[in-house]
Short mmCIF file of C-alpha atoms in Angstrom, two decimals:
data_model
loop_
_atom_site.label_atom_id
_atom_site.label_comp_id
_atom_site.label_asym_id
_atom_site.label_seq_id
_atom_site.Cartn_x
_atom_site.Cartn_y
_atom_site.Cartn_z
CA UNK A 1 7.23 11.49 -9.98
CA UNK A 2 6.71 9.36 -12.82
CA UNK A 3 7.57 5.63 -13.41
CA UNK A 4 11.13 4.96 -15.29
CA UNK A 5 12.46 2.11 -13.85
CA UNK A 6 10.98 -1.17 -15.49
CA UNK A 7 11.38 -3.70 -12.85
CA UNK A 8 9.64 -6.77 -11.39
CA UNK A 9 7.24 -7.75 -10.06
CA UNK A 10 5.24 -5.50 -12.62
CA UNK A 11 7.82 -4.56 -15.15
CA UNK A 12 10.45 -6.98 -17.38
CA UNK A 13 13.66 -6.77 -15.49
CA UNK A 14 15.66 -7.71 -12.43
CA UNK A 15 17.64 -4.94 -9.76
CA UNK A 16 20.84 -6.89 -11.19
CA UNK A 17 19.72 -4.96 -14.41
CA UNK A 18 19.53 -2.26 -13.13
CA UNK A 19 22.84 -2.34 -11.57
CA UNK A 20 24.08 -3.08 -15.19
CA UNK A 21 23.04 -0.05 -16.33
CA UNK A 22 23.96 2.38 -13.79
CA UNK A 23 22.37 1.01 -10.64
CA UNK A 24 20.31 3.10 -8.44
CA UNK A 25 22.17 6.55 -8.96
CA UNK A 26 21.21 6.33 -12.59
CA UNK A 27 17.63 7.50 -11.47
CA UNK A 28 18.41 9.74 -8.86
CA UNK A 29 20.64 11.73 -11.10
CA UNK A 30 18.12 11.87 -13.81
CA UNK A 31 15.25 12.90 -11.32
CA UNK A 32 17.97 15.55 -10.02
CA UNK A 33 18.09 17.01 -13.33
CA UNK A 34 14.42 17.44 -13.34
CA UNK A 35 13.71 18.72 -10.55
CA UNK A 36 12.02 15.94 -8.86
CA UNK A 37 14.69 15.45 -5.86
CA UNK A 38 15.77 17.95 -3.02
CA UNK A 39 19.91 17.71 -4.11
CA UNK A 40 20.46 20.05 -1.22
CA UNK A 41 19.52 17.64 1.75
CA UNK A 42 22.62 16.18 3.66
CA UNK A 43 23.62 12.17 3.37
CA UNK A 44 25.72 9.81 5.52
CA UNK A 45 28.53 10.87 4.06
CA UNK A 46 28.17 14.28 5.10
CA UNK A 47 28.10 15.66 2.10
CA UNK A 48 24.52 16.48 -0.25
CA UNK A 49 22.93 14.30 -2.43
CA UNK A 50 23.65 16.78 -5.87
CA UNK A 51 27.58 16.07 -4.07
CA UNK A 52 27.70 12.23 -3.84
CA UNK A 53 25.80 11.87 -7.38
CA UNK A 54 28.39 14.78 -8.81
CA UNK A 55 31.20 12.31 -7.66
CA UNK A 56 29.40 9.15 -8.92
CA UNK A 57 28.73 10.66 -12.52
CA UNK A 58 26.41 8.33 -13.45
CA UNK A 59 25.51 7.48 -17.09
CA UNK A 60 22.17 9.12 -18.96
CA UNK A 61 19.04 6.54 -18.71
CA UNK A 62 19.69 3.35 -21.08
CA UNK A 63 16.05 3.76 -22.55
CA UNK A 64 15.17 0.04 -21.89
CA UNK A 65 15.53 -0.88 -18.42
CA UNK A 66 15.60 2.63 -17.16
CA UNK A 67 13.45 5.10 -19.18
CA UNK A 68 14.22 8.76 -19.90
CA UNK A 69 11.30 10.85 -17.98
CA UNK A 70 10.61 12.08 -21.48
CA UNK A 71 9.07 8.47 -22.40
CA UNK A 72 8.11 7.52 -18.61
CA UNK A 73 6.69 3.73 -18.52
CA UNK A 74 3.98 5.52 -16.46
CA UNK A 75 2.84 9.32 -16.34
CA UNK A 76 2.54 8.73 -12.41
CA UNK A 77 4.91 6.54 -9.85
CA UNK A 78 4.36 3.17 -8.91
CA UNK A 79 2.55 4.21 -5.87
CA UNK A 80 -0.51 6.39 -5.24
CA UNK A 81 -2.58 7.57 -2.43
CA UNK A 82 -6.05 7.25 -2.43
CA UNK A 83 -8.36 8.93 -0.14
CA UNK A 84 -12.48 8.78 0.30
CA UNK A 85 -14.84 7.18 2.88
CA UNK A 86 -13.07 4.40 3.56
CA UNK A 87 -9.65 5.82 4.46
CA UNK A 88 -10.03 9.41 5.06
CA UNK A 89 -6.83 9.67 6.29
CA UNK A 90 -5.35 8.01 3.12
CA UNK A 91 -4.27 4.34 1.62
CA UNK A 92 -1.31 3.35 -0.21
CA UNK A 93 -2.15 1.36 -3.98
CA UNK A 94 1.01 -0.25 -5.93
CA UNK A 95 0.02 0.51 -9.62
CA UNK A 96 3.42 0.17 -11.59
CA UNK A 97 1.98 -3.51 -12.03
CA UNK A 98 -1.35 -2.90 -12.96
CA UNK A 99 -2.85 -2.85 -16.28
CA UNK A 100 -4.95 -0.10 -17.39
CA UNK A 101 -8.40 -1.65 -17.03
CA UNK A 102 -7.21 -2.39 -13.41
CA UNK A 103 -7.27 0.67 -12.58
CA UNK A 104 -11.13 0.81 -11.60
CA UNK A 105 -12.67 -1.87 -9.42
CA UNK A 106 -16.43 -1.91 -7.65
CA UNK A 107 -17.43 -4.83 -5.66
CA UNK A 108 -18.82 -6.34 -2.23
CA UNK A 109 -16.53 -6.27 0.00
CA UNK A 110 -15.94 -10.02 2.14
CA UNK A 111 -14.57 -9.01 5.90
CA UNK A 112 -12.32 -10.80 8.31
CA UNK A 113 -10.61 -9.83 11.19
CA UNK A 114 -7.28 -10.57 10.73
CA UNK A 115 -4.97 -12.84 7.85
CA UNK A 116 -5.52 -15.75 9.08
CA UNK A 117 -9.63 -16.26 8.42
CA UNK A 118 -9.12 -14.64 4.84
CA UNK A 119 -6.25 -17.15 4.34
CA UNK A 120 -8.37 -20.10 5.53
CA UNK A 121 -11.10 -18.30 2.83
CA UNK A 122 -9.02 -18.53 0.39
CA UNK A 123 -7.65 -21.72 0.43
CA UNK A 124 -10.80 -23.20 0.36
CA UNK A 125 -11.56 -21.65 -2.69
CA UNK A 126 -14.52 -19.41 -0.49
CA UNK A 127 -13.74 -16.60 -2.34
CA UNK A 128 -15.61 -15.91 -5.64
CA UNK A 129 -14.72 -13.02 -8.48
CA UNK A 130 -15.05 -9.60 -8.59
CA UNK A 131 -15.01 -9.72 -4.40
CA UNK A 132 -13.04 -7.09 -2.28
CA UNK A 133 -11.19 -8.86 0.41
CA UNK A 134 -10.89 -7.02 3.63
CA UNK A 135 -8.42 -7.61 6.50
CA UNK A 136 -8.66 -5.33 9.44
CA UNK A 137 -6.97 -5.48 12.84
CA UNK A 138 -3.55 -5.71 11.29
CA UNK A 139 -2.48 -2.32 11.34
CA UNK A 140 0.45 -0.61 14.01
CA UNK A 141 -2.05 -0.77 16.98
CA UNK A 142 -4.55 -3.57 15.91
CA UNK A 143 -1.56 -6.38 14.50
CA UNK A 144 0.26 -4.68 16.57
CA UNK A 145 2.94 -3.69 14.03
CA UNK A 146 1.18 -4.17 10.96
CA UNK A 147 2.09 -7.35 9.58
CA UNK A 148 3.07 -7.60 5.96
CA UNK A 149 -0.15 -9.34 3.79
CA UNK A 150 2.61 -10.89 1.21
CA UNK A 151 1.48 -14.14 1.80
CA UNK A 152 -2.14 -13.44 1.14
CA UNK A 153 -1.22 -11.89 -2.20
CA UNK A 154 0.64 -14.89 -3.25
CA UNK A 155 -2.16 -17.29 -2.24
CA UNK A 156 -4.59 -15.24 -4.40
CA UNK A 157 -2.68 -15.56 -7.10
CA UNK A 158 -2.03 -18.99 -6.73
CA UNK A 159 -5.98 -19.54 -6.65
CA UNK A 160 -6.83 -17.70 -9.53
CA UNK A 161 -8.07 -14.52 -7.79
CA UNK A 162 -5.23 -12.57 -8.27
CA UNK A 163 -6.24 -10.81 -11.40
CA UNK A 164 -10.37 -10.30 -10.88
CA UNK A 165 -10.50 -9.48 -7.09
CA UNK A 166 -8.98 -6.84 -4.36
CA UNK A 167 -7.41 -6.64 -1.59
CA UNK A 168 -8.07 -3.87 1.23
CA UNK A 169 -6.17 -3.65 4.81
CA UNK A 170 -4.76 -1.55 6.89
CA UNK A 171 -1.97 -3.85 7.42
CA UNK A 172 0.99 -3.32 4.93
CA UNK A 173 2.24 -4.84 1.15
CA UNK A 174 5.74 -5.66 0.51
CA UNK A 175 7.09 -4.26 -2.70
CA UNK A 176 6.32 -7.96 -4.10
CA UNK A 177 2.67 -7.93 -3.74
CA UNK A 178 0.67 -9.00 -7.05
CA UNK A 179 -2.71 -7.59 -8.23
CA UNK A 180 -5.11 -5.04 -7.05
CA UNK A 181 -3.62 -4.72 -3.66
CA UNK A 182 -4.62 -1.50 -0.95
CA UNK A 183 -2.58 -1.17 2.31
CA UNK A 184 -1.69 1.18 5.33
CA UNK A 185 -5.82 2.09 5.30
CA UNK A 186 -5.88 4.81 8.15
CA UNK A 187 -7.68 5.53 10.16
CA UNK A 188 -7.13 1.48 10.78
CA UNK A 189 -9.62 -0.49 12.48
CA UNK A 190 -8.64 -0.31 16.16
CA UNK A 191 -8.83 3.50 15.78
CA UNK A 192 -12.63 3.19 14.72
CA UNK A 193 -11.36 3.75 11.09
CA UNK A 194 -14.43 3.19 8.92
CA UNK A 195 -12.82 -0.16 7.60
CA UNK A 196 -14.08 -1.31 11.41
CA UNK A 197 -17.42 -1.10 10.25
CA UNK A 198 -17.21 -2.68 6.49
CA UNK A 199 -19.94 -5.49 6.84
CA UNK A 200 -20.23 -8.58 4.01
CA UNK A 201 -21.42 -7.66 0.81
CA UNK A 202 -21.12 -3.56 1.53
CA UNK A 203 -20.25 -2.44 -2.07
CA UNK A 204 -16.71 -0.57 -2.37
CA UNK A 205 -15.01 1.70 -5.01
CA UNK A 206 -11.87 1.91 -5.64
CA UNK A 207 -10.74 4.08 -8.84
CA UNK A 208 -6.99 5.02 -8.93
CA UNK A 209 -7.35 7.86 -12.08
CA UNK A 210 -9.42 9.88 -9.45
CA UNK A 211 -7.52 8.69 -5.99
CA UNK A 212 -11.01 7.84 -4.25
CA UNK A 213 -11.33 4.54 -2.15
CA UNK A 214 -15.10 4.48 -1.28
CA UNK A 215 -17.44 2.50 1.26
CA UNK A 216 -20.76 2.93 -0.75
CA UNK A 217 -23.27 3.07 2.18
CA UNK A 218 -25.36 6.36 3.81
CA UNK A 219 -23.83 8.57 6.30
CA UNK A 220 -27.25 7.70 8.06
CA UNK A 221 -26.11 4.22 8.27
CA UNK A 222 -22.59 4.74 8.91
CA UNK A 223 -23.55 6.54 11.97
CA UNK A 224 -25.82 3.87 13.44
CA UNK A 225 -22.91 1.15 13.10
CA UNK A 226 -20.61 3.22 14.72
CA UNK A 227 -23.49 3.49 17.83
CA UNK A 228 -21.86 1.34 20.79
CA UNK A 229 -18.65 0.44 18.91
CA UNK A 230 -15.50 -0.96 20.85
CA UNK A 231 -12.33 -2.19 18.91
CA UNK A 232 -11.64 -5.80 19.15
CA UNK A 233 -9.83 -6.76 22.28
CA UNK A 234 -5.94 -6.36 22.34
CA UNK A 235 -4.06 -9.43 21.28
CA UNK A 236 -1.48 -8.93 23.95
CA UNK A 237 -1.90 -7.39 27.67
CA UNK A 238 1.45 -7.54 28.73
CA UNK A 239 4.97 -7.52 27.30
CA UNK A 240 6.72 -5.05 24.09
CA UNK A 241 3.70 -5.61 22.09
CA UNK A 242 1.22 -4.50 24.08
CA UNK A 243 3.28 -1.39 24.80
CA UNK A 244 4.00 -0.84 21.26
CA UNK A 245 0.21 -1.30 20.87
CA UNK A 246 -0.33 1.40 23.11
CA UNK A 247 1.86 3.86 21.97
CA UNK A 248 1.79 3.14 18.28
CA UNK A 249 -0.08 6.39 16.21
CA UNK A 250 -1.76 5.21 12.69
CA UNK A 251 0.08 4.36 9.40
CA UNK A 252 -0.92 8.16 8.09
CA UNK A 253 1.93 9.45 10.72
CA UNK A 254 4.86 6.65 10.21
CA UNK A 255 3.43 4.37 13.01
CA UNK A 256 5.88 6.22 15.24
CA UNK A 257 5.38 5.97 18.79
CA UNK A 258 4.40 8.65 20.92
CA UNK A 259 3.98 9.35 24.58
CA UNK A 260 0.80 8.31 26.54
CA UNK A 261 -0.67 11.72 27.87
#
């Protein structure tokens, strides 16, 4: 589905603009029309989608804030899924704010275990250009319930690395992340993901065009990390956390729970 809507963080205008022009149903009506949206499927209001946007009759694209699919802002959607030996199960990437020469980044990657050490990193200016930051242990079972990495975005871009380094984790991005910015990483970490066995300076791809997300080491040598691997220890033993912990499947599926067999 391609990218009409120009909004912030990565585009010129506000949801308020939006709502001037149409709001919300402006797009779905105009993705209906494609062919891009299931108008069949039931609502709330117990009646179909095609039905409620019928009703609403909303007006045609404005061309500025919302663009015709005919001159899309971009030929894909703001979001893309990238696959490869670092998240074979899949990873999310927010490109409606990225420029095209973003769109390609190789680097060594800097690990921590958690927000908080890459934080600390960060604010002491430990981080240099063209790095790869990696948080693991945040995702549904590691966090447990994958804490949003908002504030880590904002802190890059407040110390200048928001534009020439990126940002890998299986924890999750709000919609107002900034920059080069890869979440929901499955397998995650406490699964034995490969993310778990990322070491400092292990070089990383990353290039959107192609969907691949890379860990650039030998199979040989992925294999003799993985040799007497145990996840990090739980952060909580007892209480809804730990049983969400327990329950929790990977980002991949929804980080639904399931029922311990």
């Amino acid at each position: 589905v391609p990218h009409i809507a120009d909004t912030k963080p990565g585009g010129k205008y506000h949801m308020t603009d939006i709502d001037r022009v149409g709001g919300v149903p402006v797009v779905m009506k105009h993705l209906l029309d494609a062919g891009l949206l299931h108008g069949d499927v039931l609502t709330v209001t117990g009646k179909t989608m095609a039905e409620n946007l019928a009703e609403l009759n909303p007006p045609a694209p404005d061309g500025e804030v919302i663009h015709p699919l005919s001159n899309a802002i971009h030929a894909q959607g703001g979001l893309n899924i990238l696959r490869g030996s670092l998240a074979p199960n899949g990873a999310v990437v927010k490109v409606a704010g990225l420029s095209a020469d973003q769109m390609h980044f190789e680097g060594p990657a800097r690990v921590f275990d958690g927000e908080d050490g890459a934080m600390a990193a960060i604010m002491s200016g430990d981080i240099k250009p063209g790095t790869v930051l990696v948080i693991r242990y945040e995702g549904p079972k590691g966090g447990p319930g994958m804490r949003e990495m908002l504030a880590i975005t904002g802190a890059m871009k407040g110390a200048g690395r928001g534009g020439d380094c990126a940002l890998i984790t299986d924890g999750r991005f709000s919609g107002g992340t900034w920059g080069f910015c890869i979440g929901h990483v499955a397998p995650e970490a406490t699964d034995g993901g490969p993310i778990a066995f990322i070491n400092d300076g292990d070089k990383i791809l990353i290039d959107v065009p192609s969907l691949k997300i890379d860990l650039l080491i030998s199979d040989e040598e992925m294999l003799n990390r993985k040799k007497g691997w145990k996840p990090n220890p739980p952060r909580y033993t007892s209480g809804v956390l730990a049983k969400f912990a327990k329950l929790a499947q990977g980002a991949d599926r929804g980080a639904i729970t399931n029922i311990i067999k």
